[in-house]
Coordinates of C-alpha atoms and ligand atoms in Angstrom, one line a residue:
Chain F
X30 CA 108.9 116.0 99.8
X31 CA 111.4 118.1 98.7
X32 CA 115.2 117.2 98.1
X33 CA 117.0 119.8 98.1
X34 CA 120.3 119.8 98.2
X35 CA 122.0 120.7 101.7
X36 CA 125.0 120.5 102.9
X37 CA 126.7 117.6 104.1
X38 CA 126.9 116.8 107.7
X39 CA 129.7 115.6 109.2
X40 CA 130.5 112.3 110.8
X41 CA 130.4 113.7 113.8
X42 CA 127.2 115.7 112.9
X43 CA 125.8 112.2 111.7
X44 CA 126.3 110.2 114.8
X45 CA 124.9 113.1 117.1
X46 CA 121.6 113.1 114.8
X47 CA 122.1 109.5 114.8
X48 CA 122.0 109.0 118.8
X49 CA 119.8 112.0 119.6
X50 CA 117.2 112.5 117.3
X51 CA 116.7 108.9 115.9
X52 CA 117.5 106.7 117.9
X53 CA 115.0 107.5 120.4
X54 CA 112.4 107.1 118.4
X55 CA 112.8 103.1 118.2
X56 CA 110.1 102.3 120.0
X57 CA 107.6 104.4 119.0
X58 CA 108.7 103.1 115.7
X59 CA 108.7 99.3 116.7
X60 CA 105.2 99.4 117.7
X61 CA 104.4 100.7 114.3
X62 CA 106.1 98.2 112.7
X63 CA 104.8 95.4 114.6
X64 CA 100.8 96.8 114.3
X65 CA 101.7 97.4 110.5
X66 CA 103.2 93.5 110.0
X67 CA 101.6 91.5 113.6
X68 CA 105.2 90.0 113.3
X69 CA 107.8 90.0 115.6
X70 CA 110.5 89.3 112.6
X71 CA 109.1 91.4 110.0
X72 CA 108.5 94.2 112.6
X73 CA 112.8 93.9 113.3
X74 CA 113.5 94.2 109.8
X75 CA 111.1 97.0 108.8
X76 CA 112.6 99.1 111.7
X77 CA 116.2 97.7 110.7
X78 CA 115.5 99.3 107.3
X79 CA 114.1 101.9 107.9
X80 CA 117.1 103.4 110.3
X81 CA 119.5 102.0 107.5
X82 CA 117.7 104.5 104.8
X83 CA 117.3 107.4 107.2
X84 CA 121.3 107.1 108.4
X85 CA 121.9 106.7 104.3
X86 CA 119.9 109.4 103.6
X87 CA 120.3 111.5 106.7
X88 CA 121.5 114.5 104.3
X89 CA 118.1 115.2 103.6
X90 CA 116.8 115.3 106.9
X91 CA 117.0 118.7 108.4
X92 CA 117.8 119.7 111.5
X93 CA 115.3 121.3 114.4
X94 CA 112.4 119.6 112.1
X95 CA 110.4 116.7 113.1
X96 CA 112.7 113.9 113.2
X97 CA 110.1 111.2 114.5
X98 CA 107.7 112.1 111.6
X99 CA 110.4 111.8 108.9
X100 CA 111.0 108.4 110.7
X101 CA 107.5 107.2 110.2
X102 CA 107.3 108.4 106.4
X103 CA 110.3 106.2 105.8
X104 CA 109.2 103.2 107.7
X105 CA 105.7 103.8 106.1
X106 CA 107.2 103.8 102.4
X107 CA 108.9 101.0 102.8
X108 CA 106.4 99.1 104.3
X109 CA 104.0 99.9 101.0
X110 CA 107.6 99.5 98.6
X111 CA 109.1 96.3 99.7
X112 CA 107.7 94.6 102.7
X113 CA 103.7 94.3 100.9
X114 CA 105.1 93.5 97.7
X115 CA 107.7 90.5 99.3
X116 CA 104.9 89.6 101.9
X117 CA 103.8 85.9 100.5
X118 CA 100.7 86.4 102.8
X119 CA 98.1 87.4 100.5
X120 CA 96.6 91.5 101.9
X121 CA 93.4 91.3 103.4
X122 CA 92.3 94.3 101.5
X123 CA 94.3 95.9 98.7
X124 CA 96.3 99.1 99.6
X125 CA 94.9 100.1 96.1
X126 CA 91.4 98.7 96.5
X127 CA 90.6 101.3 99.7
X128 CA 92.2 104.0 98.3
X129 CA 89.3 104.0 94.9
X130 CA 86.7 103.6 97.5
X131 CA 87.7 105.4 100.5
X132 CA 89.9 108.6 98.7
X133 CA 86.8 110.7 98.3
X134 CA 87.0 113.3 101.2
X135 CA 83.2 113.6 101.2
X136 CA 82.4 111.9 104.8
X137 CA 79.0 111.4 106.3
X138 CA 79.1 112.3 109.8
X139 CA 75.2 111.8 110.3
X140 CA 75.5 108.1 110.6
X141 CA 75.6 107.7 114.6
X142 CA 76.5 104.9 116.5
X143 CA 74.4 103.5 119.7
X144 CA 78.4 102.8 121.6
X145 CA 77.9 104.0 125.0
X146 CA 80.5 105.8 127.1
X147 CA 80.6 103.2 129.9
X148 CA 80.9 100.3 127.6
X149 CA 84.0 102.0 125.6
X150 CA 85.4 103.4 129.3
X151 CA 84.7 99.1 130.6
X152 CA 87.0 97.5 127.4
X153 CA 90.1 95.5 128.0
X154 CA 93.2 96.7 126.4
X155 CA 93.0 93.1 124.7
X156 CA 89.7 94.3 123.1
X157 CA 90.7 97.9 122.1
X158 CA 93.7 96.3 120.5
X159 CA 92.2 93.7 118.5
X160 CA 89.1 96.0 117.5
X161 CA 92.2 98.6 116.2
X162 CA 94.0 95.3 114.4
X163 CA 91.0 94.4 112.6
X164 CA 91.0 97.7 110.5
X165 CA 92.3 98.0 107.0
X166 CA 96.0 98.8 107.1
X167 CA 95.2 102.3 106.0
X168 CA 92.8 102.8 108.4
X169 CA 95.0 101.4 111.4
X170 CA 97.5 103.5 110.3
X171 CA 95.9 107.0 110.7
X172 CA 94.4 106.0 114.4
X173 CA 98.3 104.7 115.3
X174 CA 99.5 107.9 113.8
X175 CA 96.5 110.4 115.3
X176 CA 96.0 108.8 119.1
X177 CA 98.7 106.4 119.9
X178 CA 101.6 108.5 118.3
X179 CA 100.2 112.1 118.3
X180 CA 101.2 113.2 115.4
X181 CA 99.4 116.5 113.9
X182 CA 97.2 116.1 111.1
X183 CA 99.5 118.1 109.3
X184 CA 102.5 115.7 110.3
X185 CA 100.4 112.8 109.6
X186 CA 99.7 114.2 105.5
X187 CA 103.7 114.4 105.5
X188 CA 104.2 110.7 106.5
X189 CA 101.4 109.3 104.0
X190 CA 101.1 112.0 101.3
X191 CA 97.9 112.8 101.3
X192 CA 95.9 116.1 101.8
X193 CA 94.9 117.1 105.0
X194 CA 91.3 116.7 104.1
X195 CA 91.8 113.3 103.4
X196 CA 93.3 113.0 106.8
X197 CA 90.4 114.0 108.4
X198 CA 88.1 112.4 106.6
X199 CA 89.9 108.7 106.9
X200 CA 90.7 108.8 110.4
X201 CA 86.7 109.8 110.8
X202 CA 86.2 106.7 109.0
X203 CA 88.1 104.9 110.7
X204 CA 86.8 105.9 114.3
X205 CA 83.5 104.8 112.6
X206 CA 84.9 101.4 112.1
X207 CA 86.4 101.2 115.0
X208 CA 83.2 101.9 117.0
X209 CA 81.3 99.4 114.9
X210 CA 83.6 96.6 116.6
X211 CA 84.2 97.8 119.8
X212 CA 79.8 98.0 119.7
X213 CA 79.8 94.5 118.8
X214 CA 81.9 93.8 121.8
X215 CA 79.9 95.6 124.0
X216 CA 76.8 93.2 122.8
X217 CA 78.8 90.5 123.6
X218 CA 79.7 91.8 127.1
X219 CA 75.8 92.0 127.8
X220 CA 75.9 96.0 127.8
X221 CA 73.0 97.6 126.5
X222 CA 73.6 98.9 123.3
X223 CA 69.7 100.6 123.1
X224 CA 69.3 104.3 122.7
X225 CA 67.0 105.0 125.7
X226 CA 64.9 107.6 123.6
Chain M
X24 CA 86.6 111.8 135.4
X25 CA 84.3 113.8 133.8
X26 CA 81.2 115.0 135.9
X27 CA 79.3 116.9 133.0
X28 CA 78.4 113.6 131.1
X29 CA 74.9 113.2 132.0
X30 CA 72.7 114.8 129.6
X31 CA 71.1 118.6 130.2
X32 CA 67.3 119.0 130.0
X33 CA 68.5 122.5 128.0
X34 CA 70.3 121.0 125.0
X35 CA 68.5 120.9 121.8
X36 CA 67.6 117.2 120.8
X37 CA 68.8 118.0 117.3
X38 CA 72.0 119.4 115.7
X39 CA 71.6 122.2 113.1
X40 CA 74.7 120.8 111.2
X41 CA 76.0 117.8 112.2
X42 CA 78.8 117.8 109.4
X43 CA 80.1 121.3 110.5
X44 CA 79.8 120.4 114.4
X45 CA 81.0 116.8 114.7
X46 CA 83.8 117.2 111.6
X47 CA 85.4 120.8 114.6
X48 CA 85.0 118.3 117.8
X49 CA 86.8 115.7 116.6
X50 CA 90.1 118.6 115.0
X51 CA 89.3 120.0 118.6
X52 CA 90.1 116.3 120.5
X53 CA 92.8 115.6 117.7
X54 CA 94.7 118.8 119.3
X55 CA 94.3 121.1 116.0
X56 CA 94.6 124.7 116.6
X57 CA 91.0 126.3 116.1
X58 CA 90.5 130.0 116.1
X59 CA 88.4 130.4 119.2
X60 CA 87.7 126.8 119.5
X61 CA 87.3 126.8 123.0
X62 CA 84.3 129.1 123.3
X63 CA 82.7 127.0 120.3
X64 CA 83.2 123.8 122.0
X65 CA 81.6 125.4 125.5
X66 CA 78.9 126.7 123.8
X67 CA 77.9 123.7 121.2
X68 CA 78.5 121.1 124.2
X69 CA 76.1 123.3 126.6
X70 CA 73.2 123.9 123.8
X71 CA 73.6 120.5 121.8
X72 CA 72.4 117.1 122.6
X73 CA 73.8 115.1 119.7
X74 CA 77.3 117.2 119.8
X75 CA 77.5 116.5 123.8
X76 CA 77.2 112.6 123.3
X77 CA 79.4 112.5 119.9
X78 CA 81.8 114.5 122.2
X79 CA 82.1 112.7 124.6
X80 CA 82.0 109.7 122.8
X81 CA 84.7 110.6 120.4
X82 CA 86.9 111.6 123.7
X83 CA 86.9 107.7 126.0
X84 CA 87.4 106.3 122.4
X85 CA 90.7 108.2 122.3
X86 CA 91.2 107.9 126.3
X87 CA 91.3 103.8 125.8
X88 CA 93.5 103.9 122.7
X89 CA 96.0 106.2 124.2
X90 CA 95.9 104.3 127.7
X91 CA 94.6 100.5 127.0
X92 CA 96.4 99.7 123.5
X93 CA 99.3 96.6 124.1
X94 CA 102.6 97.7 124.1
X95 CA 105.3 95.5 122.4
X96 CA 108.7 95.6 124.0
X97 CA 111.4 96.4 121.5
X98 CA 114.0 93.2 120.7
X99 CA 116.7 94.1 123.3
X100 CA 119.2 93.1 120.7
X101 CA 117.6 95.5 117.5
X102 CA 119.6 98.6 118.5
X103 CA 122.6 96.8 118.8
X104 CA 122.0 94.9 115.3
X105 CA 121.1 98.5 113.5
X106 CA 124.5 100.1 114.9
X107 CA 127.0 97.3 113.8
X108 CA 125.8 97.3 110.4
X109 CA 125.9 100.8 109.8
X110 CA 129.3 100.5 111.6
X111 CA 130.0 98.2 109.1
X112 CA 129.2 100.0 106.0
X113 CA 131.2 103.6 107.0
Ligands
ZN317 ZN1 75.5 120.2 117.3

């Protein structure tokens, strides 16, 4: 992102941005936090941070533009900056790791899954949330930021700098994933997963 | 909710490009702007088996995410906590 120089807003100016175009934001942005970390604490002082930076460097954020989206970039830059690298609990999968495997933006959209309608339309919200946990952080992230937050795709390259055919591509991916678990729930449940062909 | 999801006798059992067609439903249930993406959708969910099911598919998958995902409440105290520091540091 660009920094250009602006000019500077008032104190006045500040708390008005302040109130009405962050502040509202905090619990779209607490829910992030807490899918990001699972932790109540860590959650608090991800979001804590994050409006700490944004009111620090609220010079740079321009009026009339999307503030929820330059919300998330923050809170999603310093969740990769600080909270990983101080998090004692050792990542599941390194941020690093998927993004060698998983950058290229070639994606295989003939591999089909046998999920059914009903069985998806029949899950608990206990099962869609844990199937959506499961997922690699980066691959949590893009469903959070695509279905449960709404952002565009081209919002969403904004937040995680990345082109928007990467967007596509790892959100496809990780709708792929995300069928695989929820299928394996559905076997479970004693649906039929069988293509009746 | 939707009526239209049992399968048509007329679709084709296969899709000519599955890449192509499965890579514009999805940008079309993500909300991106398509030049005439409306008539394409019509036209490829009417004629297509495979793009019908992935549609459809593709769309309760979104539907339970938007609807069934747990909500945590925000800390009542955390907007309270951000304010006085920043208080404190003007
Ligand atoms: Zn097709």
């Amino acid at each position: 992102m660009s920094e250009v120089q602006r000019k500077k807003y008032s104190e006045q100016e500040k708390s008005k941005i302040f109130d009405q175009e962050f502040m509202p934001n905090i619990d779209s942005m607490y829910n992030f936090a807490y899918r990001l970390t699972f932790d109540e604490d860590d959650a608090k002082d991800l979001v804590q941070d994050t409006y700490l930076k944004a009111f620090r460097f609220i010079n740079s954020f321009e009026q009339g533009t999307n503030a929820k989206a330059w919300l998330f970039r923050i809170l999603k830059n310093s969740f990769i900056n600080d909270y990983r690298k101080k998090s004692k609990q050792p990542a599941k999968i390194d941020y690093q790791e998927v993004e060698t495997y998983y950058n290229s933006d070639d994606v295989d959209y003939t591999s089909t899954t046998d999920l059914r309608v009903d069985a998806v339309k029949d899950m608990l919200g206990d099962e869609i949330s844990n199937a959506l946990n499961s997922l690699a952080v980066d691959f949590r992230t893009v469903i959070i930021l695509c279905d449960l937050e709404g952002f565009t795709y081209e919002e969403m390259a904004k937040i995680l700098d990345i082109p928007i055919g990467t967007v596509r591509s790892r959100l496809h991916r990780a709708r792929n994933l995300l069928k695989d678990k929820l299928r394996s729930y559905a076997s479970t449940m004693g649906y039929s997963t069988d293509e009746e062909e | 909710m939707d009526d239209n999801s049992t399968p048509s006798g007329d679709r084709k059992l296969s899709c000519s490009d599955v890449s192509k067609c499965f890579q514009l439903l999805e940008s079309i249930l993500d909300g991106e702007n398509m030049p005439n993406s409306k008539e394409m959708l019509n036209e490829k969910l009417a004629k297509c088996e495979p793009c019908f099911k992935h549609f459809h598919l593709e769309q309760a998958i979104r539907d339970v995410l938007k609807t069934k995902c747990t909500k945590q409440a925000v800390p009542s105290e955390l907007e309270a906590s951000i304010r006085e520091i920043i208080q404190d540091k003007k």
